[in-house]
GROMACS .gro file of C-alpha atoms in nm:
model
  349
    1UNK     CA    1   0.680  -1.000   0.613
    2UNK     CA    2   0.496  -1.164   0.887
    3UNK     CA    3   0.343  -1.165   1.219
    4UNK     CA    4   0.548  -1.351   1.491
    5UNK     CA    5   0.531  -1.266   1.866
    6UNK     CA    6   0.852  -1.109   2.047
    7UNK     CA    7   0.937  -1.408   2.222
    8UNK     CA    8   1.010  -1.583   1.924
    9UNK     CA    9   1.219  -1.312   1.783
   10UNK     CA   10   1.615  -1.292   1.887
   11UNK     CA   11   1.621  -0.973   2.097
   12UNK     CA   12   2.002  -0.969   1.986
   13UNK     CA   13   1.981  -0.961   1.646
   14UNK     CA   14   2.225  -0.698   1.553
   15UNK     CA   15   1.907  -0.509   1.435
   16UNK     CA   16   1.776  -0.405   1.757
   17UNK     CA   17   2.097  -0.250   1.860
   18UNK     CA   18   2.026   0.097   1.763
   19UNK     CA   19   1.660   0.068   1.972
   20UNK     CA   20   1.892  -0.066   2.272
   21UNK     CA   21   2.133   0.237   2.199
   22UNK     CA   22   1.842   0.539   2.162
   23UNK     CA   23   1.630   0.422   2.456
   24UNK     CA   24   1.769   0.240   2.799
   25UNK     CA   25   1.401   0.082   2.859
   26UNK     CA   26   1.397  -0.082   2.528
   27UNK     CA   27   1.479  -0.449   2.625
   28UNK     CA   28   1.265  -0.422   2.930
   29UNK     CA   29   0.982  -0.315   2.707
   30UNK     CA   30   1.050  -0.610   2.493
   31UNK     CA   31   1.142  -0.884   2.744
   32UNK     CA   32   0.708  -0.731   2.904
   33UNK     CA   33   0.583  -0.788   2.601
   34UNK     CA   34   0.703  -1.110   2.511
   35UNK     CA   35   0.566  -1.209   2.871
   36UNK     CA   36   0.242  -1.028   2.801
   37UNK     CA   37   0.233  -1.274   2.432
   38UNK     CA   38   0.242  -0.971   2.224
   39UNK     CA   39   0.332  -0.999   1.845
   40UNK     CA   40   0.472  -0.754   1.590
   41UNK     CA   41   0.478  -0.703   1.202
   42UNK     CA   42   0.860  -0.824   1.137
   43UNK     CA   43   1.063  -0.862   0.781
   44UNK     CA   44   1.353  -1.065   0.740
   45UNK     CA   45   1.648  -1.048   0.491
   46UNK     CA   46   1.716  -1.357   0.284
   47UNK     CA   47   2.015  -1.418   0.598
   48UNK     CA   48   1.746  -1.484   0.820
   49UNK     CA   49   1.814  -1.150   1.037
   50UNK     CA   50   1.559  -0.925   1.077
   51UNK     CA   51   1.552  -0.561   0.850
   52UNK     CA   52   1.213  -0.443   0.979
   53UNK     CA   53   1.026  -0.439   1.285
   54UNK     CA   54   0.674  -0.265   1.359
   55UNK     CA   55   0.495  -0.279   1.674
   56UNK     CA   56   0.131  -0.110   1.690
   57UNK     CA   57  -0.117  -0.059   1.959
   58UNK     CA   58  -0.441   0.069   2.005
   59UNK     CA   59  -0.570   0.361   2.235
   60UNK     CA   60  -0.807   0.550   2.354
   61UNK     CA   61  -0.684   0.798   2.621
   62UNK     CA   62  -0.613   1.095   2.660
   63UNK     CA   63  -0.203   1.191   2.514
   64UNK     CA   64  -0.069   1.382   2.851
   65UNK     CA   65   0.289   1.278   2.781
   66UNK     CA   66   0.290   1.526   2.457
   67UNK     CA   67   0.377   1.889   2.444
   68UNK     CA   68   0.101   2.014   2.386
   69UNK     CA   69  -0.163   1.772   2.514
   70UNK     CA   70  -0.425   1.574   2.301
   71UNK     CA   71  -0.768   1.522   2.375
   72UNK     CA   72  -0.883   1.126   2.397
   73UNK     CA   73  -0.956   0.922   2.052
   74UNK     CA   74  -0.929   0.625   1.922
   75UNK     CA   75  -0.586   0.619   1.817
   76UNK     CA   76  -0.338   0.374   1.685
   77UNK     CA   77  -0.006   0.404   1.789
   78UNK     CA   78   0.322   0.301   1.645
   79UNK     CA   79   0.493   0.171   1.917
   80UNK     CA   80   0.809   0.076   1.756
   81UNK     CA   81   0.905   0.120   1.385
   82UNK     CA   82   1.232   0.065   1.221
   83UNK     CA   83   1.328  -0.048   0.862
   84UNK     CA   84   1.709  -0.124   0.724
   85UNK     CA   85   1.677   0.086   0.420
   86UNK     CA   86   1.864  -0.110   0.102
   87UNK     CA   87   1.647   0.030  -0.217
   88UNK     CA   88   1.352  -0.190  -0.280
   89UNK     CA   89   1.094   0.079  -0.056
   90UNK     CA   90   1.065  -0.163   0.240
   91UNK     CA   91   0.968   0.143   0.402
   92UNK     CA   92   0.660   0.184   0.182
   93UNK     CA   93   0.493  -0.176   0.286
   94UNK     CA   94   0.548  -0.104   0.630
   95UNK     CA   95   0.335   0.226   0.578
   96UNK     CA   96   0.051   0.020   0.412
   97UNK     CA   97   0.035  -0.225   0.710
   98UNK     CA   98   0.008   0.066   0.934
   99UNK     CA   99  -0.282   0.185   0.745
  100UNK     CA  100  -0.406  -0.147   0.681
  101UNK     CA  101  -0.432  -0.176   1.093
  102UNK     CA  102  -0.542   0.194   1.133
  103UNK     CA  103  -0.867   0.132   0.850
  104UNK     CA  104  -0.942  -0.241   0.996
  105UNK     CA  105  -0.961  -0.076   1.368
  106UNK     CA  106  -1.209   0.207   1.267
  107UNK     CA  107  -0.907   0.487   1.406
  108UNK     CA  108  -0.984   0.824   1.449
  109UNK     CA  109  -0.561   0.954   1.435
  110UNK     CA  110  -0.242   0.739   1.423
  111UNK     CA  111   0.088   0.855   1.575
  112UNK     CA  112   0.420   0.792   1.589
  113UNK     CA  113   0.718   0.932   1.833
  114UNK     CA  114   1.075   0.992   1.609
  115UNK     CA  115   1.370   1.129   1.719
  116UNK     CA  116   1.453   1.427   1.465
  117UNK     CA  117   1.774   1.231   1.325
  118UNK     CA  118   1.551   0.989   1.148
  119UNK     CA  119   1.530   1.230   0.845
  120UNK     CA  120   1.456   0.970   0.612
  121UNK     CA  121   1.182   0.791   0.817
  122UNK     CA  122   1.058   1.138   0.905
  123UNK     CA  123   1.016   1.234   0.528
  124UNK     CA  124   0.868   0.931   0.450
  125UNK     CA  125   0.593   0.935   0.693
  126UNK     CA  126   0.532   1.310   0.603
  127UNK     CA  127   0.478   1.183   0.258
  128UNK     CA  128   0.155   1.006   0.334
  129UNK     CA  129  -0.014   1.229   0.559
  130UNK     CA  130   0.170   1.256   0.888
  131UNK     CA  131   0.193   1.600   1.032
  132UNK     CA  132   0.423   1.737   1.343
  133UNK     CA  133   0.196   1.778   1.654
  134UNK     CA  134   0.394   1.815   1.903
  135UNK     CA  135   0.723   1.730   2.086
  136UNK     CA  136   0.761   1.425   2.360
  137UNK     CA  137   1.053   1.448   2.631
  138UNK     CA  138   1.200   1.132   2.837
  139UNK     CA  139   1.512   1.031   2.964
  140UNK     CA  140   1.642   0.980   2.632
  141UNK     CA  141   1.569   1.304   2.479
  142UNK     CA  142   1.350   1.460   2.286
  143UNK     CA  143   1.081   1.342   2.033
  144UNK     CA  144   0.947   1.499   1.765
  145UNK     CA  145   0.534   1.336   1.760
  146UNK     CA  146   0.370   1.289   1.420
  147UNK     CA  147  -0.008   1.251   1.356
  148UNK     CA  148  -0.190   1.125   1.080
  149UNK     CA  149  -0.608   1.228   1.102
  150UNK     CA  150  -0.806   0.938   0.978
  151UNK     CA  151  -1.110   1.134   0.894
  152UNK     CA  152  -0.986   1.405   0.657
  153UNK     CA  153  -0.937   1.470   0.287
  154UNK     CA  154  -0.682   1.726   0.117
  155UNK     CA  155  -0.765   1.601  -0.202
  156UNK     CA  156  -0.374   1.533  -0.251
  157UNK     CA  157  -0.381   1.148  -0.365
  158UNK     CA  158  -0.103   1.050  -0.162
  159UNK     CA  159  -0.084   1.247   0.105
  160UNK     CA  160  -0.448   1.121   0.196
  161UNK     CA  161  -0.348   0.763   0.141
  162UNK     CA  162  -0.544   0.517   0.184
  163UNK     CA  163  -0.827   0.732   0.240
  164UNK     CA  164  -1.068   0.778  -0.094
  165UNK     CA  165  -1.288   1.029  -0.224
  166UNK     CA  166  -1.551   0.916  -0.444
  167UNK     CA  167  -1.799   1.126  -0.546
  168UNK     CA  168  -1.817   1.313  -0.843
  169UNK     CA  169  -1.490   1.090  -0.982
  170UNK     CA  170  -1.466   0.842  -1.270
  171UNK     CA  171  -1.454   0.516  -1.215
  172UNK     CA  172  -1.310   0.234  -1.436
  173UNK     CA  173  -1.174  -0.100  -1.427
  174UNK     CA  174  -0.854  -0.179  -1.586
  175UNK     CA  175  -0.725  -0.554  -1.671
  176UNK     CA  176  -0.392  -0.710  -1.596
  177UNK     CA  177  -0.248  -1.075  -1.669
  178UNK     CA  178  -0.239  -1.286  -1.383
  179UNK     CA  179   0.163  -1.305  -1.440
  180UNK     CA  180   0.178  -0.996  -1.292
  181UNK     CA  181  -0.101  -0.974  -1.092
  182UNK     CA  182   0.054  -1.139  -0.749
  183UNK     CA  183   0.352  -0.959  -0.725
  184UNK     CA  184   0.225  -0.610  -0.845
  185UNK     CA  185  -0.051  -0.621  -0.591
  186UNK     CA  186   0.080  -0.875  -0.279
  187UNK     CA  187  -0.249  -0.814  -0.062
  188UNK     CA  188  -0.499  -0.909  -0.307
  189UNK     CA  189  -0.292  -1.280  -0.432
  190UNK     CA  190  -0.625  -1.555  -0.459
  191UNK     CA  191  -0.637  -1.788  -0.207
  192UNK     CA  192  -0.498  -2.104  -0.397
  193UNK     CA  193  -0.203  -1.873  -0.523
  194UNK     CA  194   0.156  -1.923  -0.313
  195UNK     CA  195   0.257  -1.637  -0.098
  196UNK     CA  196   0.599  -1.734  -0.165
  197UNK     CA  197   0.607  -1.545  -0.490
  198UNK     CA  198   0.580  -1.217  -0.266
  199UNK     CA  199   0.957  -1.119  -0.289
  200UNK     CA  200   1.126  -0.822  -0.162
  201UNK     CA  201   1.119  -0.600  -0.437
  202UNK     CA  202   1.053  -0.260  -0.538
  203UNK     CA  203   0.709  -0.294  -0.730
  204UNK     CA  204   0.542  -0.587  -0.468
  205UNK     CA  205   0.652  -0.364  -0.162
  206UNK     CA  206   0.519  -0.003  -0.297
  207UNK     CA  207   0.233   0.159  -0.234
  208UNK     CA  208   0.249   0.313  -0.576
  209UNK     CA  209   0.210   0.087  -0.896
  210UNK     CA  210   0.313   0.174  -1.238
  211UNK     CA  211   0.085   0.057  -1.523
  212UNK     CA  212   0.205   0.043  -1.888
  213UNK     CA  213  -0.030  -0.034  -2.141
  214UNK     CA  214  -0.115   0.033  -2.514
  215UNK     CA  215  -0.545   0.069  -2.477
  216UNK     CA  216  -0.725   0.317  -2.687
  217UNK     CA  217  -0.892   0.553  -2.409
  218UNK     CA  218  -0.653   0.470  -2.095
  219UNK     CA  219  -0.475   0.788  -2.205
  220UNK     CA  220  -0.799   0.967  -2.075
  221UNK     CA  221  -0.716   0.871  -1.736
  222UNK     CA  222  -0.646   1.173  -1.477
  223UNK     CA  223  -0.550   1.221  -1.104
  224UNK     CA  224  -0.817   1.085  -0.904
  225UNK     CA  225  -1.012   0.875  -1.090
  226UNK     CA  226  -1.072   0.559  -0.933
  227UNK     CA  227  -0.950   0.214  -1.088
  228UNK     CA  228  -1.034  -0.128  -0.999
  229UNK     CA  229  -0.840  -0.364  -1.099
  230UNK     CA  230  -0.938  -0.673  -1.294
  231UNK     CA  231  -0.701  -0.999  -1.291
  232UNK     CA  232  -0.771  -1.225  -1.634
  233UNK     CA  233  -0.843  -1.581  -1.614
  234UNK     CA  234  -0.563  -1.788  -1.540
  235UNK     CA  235  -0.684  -2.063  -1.720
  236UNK     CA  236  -0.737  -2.271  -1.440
  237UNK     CA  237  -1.137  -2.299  -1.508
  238UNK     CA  238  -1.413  -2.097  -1.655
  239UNK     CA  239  -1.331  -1.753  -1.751
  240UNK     CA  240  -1.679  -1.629  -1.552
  241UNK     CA  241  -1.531  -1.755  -1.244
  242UNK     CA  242  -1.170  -1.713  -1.261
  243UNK     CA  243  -1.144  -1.306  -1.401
  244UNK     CA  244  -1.192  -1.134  -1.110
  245UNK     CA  245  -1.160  -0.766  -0.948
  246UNK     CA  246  -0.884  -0.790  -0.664
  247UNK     CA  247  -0.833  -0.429  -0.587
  248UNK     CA  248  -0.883  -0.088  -0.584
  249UNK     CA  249  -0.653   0.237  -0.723
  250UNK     CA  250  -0.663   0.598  -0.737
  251UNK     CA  251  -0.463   0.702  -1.059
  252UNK     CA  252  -0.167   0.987  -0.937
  253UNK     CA  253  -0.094   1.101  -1.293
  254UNK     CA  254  -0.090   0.969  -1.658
  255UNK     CA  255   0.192   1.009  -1.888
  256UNK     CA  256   0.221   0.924  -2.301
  257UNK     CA  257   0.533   0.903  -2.479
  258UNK     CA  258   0.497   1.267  -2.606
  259UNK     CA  259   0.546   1.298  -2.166
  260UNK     CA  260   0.931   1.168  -2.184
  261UNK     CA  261   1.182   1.301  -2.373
  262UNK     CA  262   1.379   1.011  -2.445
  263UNK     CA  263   1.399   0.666  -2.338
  264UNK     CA  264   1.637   0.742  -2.050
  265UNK     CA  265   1.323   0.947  -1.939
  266UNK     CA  266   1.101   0.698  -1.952
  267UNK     CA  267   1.340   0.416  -1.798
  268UNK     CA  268   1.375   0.663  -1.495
  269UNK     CA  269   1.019   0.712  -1.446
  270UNK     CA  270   0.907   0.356  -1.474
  271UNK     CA  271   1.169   0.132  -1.352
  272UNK     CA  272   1.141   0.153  -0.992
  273UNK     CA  273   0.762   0.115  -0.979
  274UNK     CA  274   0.684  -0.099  -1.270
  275UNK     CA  275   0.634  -0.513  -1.252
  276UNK     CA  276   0.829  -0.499  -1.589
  277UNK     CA  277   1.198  -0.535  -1.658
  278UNK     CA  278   1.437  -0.317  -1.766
  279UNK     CA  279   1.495  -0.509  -2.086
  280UNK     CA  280   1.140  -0.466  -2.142
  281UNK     CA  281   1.043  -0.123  -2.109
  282UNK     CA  282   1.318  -0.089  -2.339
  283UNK     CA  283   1.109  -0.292  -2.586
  284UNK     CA  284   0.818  -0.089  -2.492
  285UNK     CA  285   1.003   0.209  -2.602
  286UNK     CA  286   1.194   0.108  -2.867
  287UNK     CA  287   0.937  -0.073  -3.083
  288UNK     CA  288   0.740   0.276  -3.047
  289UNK     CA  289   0.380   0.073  -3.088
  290UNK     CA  290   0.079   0.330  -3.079
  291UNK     CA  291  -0.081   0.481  -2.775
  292UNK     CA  292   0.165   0.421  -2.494
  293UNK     CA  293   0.007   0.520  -2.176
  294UNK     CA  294   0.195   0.492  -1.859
  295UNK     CA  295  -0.069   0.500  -1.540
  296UNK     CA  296   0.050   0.574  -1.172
  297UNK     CA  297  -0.146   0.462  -0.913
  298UNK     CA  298  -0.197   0.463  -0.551
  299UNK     CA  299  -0.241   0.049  -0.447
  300UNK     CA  300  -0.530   0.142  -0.164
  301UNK     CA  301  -0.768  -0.111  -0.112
  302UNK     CA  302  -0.755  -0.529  -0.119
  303UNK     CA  303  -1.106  -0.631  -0.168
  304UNK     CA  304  -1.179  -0.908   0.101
  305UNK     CA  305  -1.411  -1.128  -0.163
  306UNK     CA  306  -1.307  -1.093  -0.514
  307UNK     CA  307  -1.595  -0.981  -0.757
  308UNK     CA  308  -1.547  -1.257  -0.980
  309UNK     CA  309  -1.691  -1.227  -1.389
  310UNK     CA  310  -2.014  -1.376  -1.299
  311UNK     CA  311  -2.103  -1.143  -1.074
  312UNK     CA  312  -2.002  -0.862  -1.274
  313UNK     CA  313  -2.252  -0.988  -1.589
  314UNK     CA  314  -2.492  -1.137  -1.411
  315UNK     CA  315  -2.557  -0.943  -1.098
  316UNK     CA  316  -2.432  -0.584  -1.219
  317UNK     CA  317  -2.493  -0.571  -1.564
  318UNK     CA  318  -2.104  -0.511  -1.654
  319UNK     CA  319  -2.114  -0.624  -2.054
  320UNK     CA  320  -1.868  -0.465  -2.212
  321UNK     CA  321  -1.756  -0.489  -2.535
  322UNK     CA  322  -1.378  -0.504  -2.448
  323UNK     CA  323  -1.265  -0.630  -2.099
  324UNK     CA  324  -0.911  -0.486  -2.084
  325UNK     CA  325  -1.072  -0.177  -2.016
  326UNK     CA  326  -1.426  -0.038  -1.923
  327UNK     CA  327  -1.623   0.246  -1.747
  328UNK     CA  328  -1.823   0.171  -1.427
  329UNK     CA  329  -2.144   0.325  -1.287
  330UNK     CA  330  -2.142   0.472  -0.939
  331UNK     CA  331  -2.383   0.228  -0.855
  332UNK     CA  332  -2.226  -0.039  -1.028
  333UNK     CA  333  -1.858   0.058  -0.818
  334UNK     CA  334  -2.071   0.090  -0.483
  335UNK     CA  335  -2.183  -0.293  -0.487
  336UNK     CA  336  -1.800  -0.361  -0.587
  337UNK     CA  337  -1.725  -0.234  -0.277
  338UNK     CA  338  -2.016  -0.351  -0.082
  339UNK     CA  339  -1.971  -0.731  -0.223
  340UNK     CA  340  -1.573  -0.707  -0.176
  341UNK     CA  341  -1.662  -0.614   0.180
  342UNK     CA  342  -1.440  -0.322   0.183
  343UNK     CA  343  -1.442  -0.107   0.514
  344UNK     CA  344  -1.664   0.208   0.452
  345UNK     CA  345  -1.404   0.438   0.664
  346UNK     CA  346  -1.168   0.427   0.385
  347UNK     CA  347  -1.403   0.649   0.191
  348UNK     CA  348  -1.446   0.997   0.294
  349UNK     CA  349  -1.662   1.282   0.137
   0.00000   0.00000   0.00000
């Protein structure tokens, strides 16, 4: 995934012949804004032709060209959005860089115009928080117009991704090997690690992250609480410098093995989600070691500094007596946040 500007992406890539088919302006629009040096989030497929395209812009006007009107906010708007579904939840990165955008430019609403045969790209969008608003009519027919409110909780985790509510909800921190850390969570890589291990595949491109572990107390998880996510030392130098908290989760639901009823059960529920193999979840199953806890999370927040070990002992007296998993203060979670510079629209109480 990357930014490039439209002049420097083929207009006639056979992916952008749908666009050219459902709207007659479409390579006008594109041929302006590769004059005007506009860019847009693009994927390619390991062919080199391109499977996703996203174009956003932000506005402040008044929406006149929607049935029924809108009154002026800052909005950003999804210009142009359109994925080549093939099973690995493209879809589902896309959706975090639209947030991403949305949080980074303080917006009040985002929107999005969809004709109603994109059922799939429809449902997905409705899945984190867009709701119909109204209907938009051109030339080319009719669209249906989708709004997301930037300001609101329902208290349903995903539906109010990326948006957090904090008070009053636990707050841990939860380790994970570097191994996995980079591809599990793709926005919050250290600087001296290689993007190029960010591969299009199910568990990097999600927003949702399965966790399997075997800790006494992660069982005690529930919906909600807040995790933030500690990457071990990678042996590279001093454990106080190199263990570090990258990120920040809101836990969907825990499950135990008394959850599934066989392993066919738990291969369904974890595979798609979960950095681990096939081959070894089977293991996980199979060698039926004690307290098997299975965590689903919401991947919300990349802190912009990491909060490395030193910090944590020496600045917010974090000392606990295991590291793989520990509780955190309010206070102690509000100067994570302050120190990892995160934006303070993303929580909302």
């Amino acid at each position: 995934m990357e930014i490039r500007f439209f002049r420097d992406i083929n207009l006639q890539d056979p992916f952008f012949d749908s666009l050219k088919a459902a709207y007659a302006e479409f390579e006008d629009w594109y041929n302006r804004k590769a004059g005007e040096n506009k860019n847009a989030i693009v994927h390619f497929a390991d062919n080199g032709e391109v499977d996703g395209f996203l174009f956003l812009k932000i506005e402040d006007n008044e929406l006149t060209d929607v049935v029924p009107n809108r009154a002026a906010a800052t909005r950003l708007k999804v210009g142009t959005f359109k994925i080549n579904p093939h099973g690995t939840r493209l879809g589902e990165r896309f959706i975090k860089k639209i947030m991403d955008v949305a949080i980074h430019c303080e917006v009040e609403e985002i929107y999005v115009t969809i004709f109603e045969e994109h059922i799939g790209l429809i449902q997905l969008l409705e899945k984190y928080g867009f709701e119909r608003g109204g209907t938009k009519t051109t030339a080319n027919g009719v669209e249906q117009v989708l709004f997301k409110n930037m300001r609101r909780l329902t208290g349903n985790v995903v539906f109010d991704y990326p948006l957090m509510q904090v008070n009053g909800k636990r707050k841990v921190a939860l380790s994970i090997y570097p191994i996995y850390h980079s591809e599990m969570f793709p926005d919050s890589i250290l600087v001296n690690e290689n993007y190029d291990l960010i591969r299009d595949i199910s568990h990097t491109n999600s927003i949702h992250k399965i966790y399997v572990c075997y800790m006494f107390n992660v069982n005690a998880l529930r919906p909600g609480d807040i995790v933030c996510i500690y990457r071990t030392s990678d042996g590279l130098g001093p454990a106080h410098y190199r263990s570090v908290i990258t990120s920040v989760c809101i836990v969907e639901e825990v499950k135990t093995r008394a959850d599934f009823n066989n392993l066919d059960d738990f291969l369904r529920y974890t595979n798609s989600y979960s950095i681990f193999d096939e081959e070894e979840l089977r293991n996980d199953w199979v060698n039926d070691r004690p307290n098997l806890t299975v965590v689903k999370m919401t991947y919300n927040i990349a802190l912009k500094r990491r909060i490395t070990k030193q910090i944590l002992t020496e600045d917010l007296n974090i000392n606990p007596r295991y590291w793989g998993f520990y509780d955190l203060t309010d206070e102690q979670f509000n100067q994570i946040l302050e120190r990892g510079e995160v934006y303070e629209n993303i929580i909302v109480n």
